[in-house]
Coordinates of N, CA and C in Angstrom, one line a residue:
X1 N 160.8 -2.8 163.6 CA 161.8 -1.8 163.2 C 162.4 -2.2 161.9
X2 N 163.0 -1.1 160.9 CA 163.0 -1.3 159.7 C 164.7 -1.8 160.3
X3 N 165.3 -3.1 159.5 CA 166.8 -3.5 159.7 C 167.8 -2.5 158.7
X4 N 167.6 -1.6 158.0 CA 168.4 -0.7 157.9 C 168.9 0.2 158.4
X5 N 167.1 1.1 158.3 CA 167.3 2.4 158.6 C 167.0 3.0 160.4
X6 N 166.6 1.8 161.3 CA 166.3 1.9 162.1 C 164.9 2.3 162.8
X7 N 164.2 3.1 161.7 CA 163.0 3.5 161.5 C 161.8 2.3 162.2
X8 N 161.1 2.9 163.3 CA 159.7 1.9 163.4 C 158.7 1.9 162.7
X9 N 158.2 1.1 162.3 CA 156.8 0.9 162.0 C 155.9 2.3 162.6
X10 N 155.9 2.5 163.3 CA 154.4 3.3 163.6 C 154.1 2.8 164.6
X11 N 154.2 1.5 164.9 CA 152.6 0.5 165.3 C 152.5 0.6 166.6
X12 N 151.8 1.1 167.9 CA 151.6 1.0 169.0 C 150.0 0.5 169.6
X13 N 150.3 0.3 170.3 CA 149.3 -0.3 170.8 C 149.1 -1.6 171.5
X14 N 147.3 -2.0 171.8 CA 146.8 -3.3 171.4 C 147.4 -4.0 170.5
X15 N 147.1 -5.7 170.9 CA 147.3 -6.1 169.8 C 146.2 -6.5 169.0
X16 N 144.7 -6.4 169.5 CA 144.0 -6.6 169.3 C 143.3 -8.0 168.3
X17 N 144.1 -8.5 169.0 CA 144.2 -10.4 169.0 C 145.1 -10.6 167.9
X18 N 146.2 -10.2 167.8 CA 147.5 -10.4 166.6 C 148.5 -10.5 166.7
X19 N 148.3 -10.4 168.3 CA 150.2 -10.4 168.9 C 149.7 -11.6 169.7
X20 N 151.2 -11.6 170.8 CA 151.1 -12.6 172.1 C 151.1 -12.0 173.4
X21 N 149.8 -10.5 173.2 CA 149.5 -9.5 174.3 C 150.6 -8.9 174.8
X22 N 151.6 -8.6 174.4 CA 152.8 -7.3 174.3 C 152.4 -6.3 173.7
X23 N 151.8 -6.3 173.3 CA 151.0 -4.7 172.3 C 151.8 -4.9 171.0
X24 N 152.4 -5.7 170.7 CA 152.8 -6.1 169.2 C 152.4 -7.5 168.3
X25 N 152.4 -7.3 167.4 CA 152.6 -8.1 166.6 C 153.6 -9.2 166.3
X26 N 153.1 -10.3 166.3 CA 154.6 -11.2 166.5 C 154.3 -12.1 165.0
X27 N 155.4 -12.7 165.1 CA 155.1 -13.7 163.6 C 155.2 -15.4 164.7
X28 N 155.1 -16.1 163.2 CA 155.3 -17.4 164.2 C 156.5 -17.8 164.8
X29 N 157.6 -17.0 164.5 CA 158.5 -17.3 165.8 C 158.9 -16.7 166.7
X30 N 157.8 -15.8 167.1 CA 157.8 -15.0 168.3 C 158.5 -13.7 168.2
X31 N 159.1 -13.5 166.4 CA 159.6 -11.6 166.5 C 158.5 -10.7 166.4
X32 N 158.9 -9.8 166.7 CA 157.8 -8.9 166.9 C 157.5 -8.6 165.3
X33 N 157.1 -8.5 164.4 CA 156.1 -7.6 163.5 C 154.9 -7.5 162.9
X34 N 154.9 -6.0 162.6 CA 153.3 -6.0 162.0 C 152.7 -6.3 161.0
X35 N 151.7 -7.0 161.3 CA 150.7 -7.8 160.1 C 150.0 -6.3 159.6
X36 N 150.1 -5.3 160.0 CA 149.0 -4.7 159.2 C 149.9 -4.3 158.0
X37 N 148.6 -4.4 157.0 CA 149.1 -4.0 155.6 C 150.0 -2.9 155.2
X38 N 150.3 -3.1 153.9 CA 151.5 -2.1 153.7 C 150.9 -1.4 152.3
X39 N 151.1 -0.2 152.1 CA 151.3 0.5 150.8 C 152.4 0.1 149.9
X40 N 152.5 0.9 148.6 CA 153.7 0.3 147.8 C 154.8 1.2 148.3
X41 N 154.8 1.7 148.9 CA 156.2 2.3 150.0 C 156.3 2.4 150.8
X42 N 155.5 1.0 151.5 CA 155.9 0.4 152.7 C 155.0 1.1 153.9
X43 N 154.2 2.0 153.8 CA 153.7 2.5 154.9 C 152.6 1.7 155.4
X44 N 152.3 1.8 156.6 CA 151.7 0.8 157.2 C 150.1 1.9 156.9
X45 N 149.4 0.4 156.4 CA 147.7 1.4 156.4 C 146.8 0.2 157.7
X46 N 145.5 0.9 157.5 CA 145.0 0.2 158.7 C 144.1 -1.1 158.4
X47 N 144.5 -2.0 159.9 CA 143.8 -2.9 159.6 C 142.7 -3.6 158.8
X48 N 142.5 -4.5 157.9 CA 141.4 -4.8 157.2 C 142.1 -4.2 155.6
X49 N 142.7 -3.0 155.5 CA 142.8 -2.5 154.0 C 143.6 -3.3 153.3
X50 N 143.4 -3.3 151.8 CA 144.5 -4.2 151.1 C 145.7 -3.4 151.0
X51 N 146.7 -4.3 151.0 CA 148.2 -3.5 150.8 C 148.5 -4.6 149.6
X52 N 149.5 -3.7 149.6 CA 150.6 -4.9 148.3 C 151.6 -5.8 149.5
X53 N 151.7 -6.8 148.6 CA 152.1 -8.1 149.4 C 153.8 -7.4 149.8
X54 N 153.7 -8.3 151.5 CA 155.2 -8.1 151.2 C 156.7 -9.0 150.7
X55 N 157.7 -8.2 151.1 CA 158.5 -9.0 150.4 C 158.9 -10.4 151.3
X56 N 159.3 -11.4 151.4 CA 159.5 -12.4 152.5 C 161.0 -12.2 152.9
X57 N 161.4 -12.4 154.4 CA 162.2 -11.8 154.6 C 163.7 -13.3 154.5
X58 N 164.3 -12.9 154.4 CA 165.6 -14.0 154.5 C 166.1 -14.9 153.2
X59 N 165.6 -14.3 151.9 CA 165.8 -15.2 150.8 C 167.2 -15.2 150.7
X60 N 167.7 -16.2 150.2 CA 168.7 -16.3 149.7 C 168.7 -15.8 148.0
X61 N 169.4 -15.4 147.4 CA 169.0 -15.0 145.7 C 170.5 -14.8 145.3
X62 N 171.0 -15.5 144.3 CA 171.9 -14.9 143.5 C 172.1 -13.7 143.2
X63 N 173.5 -12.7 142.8 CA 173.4 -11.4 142.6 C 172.2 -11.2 140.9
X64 N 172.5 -12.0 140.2 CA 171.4 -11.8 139.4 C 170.1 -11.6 139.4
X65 N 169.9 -12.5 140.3 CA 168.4 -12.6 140.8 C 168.3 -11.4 141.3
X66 N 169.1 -11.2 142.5 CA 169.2 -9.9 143.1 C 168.3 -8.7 142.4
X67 N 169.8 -8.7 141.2 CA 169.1 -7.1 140.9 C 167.9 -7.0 139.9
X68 N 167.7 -8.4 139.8 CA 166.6 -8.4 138.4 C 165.2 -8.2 139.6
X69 N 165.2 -8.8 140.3 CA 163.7 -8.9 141.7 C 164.3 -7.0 141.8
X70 N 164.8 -6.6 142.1 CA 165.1 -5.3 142.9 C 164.6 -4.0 141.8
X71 N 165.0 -4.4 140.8 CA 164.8 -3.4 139.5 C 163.4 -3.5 139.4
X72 N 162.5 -4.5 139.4 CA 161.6 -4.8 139.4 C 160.5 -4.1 140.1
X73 N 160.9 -4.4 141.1 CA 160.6 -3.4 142.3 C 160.4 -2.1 142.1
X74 N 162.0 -1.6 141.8 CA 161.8 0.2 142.0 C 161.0 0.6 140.2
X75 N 161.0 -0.5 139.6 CA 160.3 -0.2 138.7 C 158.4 -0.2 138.8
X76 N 158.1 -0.7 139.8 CA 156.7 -0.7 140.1 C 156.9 0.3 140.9
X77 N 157.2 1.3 141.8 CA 157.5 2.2 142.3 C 157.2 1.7 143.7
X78 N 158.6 0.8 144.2 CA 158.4 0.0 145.4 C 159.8 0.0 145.9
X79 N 160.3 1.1 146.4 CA 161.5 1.1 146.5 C 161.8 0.8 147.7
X80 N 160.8 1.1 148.8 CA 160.6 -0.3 150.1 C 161.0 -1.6 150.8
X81 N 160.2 -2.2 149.1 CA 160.5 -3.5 148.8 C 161.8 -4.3 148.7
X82 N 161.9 -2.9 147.2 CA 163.6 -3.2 146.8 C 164.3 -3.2 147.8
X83 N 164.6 -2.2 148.6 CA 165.7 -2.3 149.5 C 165.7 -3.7 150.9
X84 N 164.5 -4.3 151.5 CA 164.2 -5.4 151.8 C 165.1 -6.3 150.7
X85 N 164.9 -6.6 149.4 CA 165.9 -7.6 148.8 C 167.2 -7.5 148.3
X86 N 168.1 -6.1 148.7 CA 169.0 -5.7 148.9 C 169.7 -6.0 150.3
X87 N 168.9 -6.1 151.2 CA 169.1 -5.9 152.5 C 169.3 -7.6 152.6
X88 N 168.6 -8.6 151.9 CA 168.8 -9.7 152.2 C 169.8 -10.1 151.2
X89 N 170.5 -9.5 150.3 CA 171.7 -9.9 149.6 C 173.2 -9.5 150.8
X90 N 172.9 -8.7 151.6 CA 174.4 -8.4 152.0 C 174.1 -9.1 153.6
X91 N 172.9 -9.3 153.6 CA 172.9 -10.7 154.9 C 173.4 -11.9 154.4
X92 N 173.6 -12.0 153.4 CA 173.6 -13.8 152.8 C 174.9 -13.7 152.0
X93 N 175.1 -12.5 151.2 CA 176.3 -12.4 150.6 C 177.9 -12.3 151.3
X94 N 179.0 -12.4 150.3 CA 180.5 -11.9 151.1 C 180.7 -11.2 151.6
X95 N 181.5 -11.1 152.5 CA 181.7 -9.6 153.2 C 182.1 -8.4 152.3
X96 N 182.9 -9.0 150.9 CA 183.6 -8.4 150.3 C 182.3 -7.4 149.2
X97 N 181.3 -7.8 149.4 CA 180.2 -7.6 148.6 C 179.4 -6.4 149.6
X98 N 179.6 -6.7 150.4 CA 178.2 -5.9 151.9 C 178.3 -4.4 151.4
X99 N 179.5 -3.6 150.8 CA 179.1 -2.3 150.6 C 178.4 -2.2 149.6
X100 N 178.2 -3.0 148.9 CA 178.1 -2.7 147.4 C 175.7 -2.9 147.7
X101 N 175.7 -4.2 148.4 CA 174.7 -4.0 148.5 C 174.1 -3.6 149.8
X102 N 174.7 -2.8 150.7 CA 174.2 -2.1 151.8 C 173.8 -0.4 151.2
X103 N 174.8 0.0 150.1 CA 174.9 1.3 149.4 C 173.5 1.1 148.7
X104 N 173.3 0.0 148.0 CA 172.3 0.1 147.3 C 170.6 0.0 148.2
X105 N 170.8 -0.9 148.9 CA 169.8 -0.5 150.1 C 169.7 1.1 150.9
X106 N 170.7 1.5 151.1 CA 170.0 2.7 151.3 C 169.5 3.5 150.3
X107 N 170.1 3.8 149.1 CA 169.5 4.4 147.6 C 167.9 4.1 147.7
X108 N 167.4 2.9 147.8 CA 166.6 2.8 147.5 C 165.4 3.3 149.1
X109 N 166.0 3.1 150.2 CA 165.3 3.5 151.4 C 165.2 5.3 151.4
X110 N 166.0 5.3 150.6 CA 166.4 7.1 150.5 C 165.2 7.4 149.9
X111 N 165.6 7.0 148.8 CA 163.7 7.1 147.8 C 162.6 6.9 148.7
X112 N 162.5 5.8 149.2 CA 161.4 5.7 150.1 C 161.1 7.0 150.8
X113 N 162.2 7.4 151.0 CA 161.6 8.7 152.4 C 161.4 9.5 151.7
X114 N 161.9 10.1 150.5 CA 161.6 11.5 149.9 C 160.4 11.3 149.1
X115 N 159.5 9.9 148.8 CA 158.5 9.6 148.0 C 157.7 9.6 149.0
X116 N 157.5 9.5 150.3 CA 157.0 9.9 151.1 C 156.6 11.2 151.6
X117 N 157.9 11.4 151.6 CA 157.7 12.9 152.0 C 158.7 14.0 152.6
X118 N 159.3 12.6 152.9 CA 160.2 13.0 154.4 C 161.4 13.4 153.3
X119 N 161.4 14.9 152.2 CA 162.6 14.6 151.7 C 164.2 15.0 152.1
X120 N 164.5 15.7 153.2 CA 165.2 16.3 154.1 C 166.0 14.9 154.7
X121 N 165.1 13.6 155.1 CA 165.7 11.6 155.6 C 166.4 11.4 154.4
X122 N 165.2 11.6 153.6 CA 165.2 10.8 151.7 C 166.8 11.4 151.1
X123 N 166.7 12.6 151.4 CA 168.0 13.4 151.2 C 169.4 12.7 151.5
X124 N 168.9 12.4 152.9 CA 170.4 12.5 153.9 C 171.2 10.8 153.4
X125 N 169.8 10.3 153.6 CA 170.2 8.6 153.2 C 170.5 8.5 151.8
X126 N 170.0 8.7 150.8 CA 170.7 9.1 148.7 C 172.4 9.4 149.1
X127 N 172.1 10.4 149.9 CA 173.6 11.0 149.9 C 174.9 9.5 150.5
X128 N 174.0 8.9 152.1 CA 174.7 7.9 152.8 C 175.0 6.8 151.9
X129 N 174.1 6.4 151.0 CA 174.6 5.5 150.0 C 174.9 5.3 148.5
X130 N 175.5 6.8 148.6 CA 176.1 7.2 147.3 C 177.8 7.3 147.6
X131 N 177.8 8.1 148.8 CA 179.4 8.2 149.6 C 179.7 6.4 150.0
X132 N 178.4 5.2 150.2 CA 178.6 4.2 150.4 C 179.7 3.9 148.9
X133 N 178.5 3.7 148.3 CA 179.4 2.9 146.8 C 180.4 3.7 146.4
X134 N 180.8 4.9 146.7 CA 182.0 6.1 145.8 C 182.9 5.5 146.5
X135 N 182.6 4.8 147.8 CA 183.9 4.8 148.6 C 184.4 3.6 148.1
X136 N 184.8 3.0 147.0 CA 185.7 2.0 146.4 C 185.8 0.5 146.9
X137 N 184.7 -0.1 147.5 CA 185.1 -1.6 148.1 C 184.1 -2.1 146.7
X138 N 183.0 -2.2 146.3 CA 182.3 -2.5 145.1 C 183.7 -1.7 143.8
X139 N 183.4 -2.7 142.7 CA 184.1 -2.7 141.7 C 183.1 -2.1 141.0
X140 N 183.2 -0.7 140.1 CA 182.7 0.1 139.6 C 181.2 -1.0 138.5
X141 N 181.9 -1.8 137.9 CA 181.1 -2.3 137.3 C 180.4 -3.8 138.0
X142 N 180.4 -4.4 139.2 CA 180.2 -5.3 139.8 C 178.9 -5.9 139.3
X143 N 178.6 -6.7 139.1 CA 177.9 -7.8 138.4 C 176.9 -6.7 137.5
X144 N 177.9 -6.1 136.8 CA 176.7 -5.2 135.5 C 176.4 -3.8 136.3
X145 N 176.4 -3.5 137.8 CA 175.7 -2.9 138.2 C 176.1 -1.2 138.0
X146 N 175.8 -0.5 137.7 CA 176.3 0.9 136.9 C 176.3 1.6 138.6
X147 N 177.8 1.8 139.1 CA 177.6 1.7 140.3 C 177.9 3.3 140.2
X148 N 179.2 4.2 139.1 CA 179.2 5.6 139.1 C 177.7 6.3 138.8
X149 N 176.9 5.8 138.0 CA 175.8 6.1 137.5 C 174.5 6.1 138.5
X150 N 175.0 5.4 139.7 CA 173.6 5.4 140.7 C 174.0 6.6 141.8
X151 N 175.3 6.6 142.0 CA 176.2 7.8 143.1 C 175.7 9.1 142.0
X152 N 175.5 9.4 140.7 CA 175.4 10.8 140.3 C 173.8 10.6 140.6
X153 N 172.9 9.7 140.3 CA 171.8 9.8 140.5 C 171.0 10.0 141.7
X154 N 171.7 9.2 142.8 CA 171.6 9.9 143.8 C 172.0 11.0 144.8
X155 N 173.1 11.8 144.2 CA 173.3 12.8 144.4 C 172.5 13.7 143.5
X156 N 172.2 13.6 142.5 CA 171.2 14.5 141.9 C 170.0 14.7 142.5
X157 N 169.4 13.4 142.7 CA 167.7 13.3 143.5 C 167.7 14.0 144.6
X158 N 169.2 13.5 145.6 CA 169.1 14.9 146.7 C 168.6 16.0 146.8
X159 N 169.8 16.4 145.6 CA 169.9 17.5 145.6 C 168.5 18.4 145.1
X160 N 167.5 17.9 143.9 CA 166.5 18.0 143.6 C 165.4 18.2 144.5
X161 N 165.6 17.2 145.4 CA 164.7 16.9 146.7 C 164.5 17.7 147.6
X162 N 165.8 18.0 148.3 CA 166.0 19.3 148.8 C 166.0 20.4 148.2
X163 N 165.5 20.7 147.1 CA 165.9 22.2 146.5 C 166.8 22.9 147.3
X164 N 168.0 22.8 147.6 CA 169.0 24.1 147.9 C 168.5 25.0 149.4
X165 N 167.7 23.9 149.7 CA 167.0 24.7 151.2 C 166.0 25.6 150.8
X166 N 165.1 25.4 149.7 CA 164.2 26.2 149.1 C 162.5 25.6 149.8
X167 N 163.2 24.4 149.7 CA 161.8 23.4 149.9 C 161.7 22.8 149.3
X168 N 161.9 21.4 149.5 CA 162.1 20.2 148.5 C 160.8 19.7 147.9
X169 N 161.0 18.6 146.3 CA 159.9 18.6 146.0 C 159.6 16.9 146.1
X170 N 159.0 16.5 146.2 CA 158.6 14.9 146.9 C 158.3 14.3 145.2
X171 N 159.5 13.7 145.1 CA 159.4 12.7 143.7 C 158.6 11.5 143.7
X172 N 158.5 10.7 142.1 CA 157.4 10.0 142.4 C 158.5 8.7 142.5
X173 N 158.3 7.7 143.3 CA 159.0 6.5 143.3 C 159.5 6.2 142.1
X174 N 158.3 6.1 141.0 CA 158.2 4.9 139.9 C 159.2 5.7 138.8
X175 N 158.8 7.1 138.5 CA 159.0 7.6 137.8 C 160.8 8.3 137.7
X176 N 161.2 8.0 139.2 CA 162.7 8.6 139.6 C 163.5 7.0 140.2
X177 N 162.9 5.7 139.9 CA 163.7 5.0 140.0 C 164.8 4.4 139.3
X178 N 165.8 4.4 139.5 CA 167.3 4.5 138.9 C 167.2 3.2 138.2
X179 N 168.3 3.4 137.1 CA 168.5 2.0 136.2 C 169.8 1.2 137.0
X180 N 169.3 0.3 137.4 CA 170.6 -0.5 138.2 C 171.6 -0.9 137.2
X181 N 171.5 -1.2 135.4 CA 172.3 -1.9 134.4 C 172.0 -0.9 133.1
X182 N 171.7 0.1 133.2 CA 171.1 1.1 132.3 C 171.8 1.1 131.1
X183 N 170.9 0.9 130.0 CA 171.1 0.4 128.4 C 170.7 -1.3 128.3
X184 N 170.8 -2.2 129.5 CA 170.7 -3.2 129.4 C 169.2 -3.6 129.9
X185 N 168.6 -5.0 129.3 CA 167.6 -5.5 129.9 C 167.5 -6.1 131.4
X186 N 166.9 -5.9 132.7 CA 167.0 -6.2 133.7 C 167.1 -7.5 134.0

């Protein structure tokens, strides 16, 4: 199960020698997930294909590190990824910090869904963590990060995405990923 958005994997079944015969996937310390490969937006492909590596879960990272790995990311058009290393900054970070990078984890899961496809999720989540950061616990400029500048962008992508209830048009990750420090080098 994805730790933000609630979202499963897909994966049912056998384990077909990869779990510990629960019909899942376990790791070595007996949580459940799946080994099968992943796309660059996280979608599970089938057994044997190459995916792009994933991200490891539990890092600790400075906020620099943070957003320089995360930019990184939505700049490969892996916005998946990114939000996995967002997701483990407000596990490890202040409390005083958790909106700032919980906001930005959804931004980037939001992209995920509407680069997918799903842009109606993609929509709803841009919006959930754009009202995240507007709502004032992140300091507008908090470690560089152009925090009015990602709330217009993701209220724009929504809104794009959704065309106005026309029929939304499914952006490309790489090409619609937001500048976290924009004018500056990542």
């Amino acid at each position: 199960m994805n730790r933000t958005t609630g979202d499963h994997d897909g994966v049912r079944g056998g384990d077909g020698g990869r779990g510990d015969g629960d019909g899942r996937d376990r790791d070595e310390a007996g949580r459940a997930r799946s080994a099968r490969p992943r796309d660059g937006l996280g979608r599970p492909l089938p057994y044997g294909a190459e995916g792009v590596p994933r991200q490891p879960e539990g890092v600790v990272r400075g906020p620099e590190e943070t957003v320089r790995e995360a930019q990184r990311l939505l700049d490969a058009g892996m916005p998946f990824h990114a939000h996995e290393v967002f997701e483990d900054a407000w596990k490890s970070g202040p409390e005083s910090e958790r909106d700032l990078w919980q906001g930005l984890a959804q931004l980037a899961v939001g992209l995920t869904h509407a680069a997918r496809g799903n842009v109606t999720g993609g929509a709803r989540l841009l919006r959930r963590g754009a009202d995240r950061l507007a709502g004032g616990s992140p300091a507008p400029d908090t470690y560089g990060i152009d925090v009015g500048g990602l709330v217009t962008w993701a209220r724009e992508l929504a809104d794009r995405t959704e065309g106005g209830g026309r029929g939304g048009a499914v952006p490309d990750a790489a090409t619609e990923a937001p500048r976290l420090r924009p004018g500056r080098l990542q």
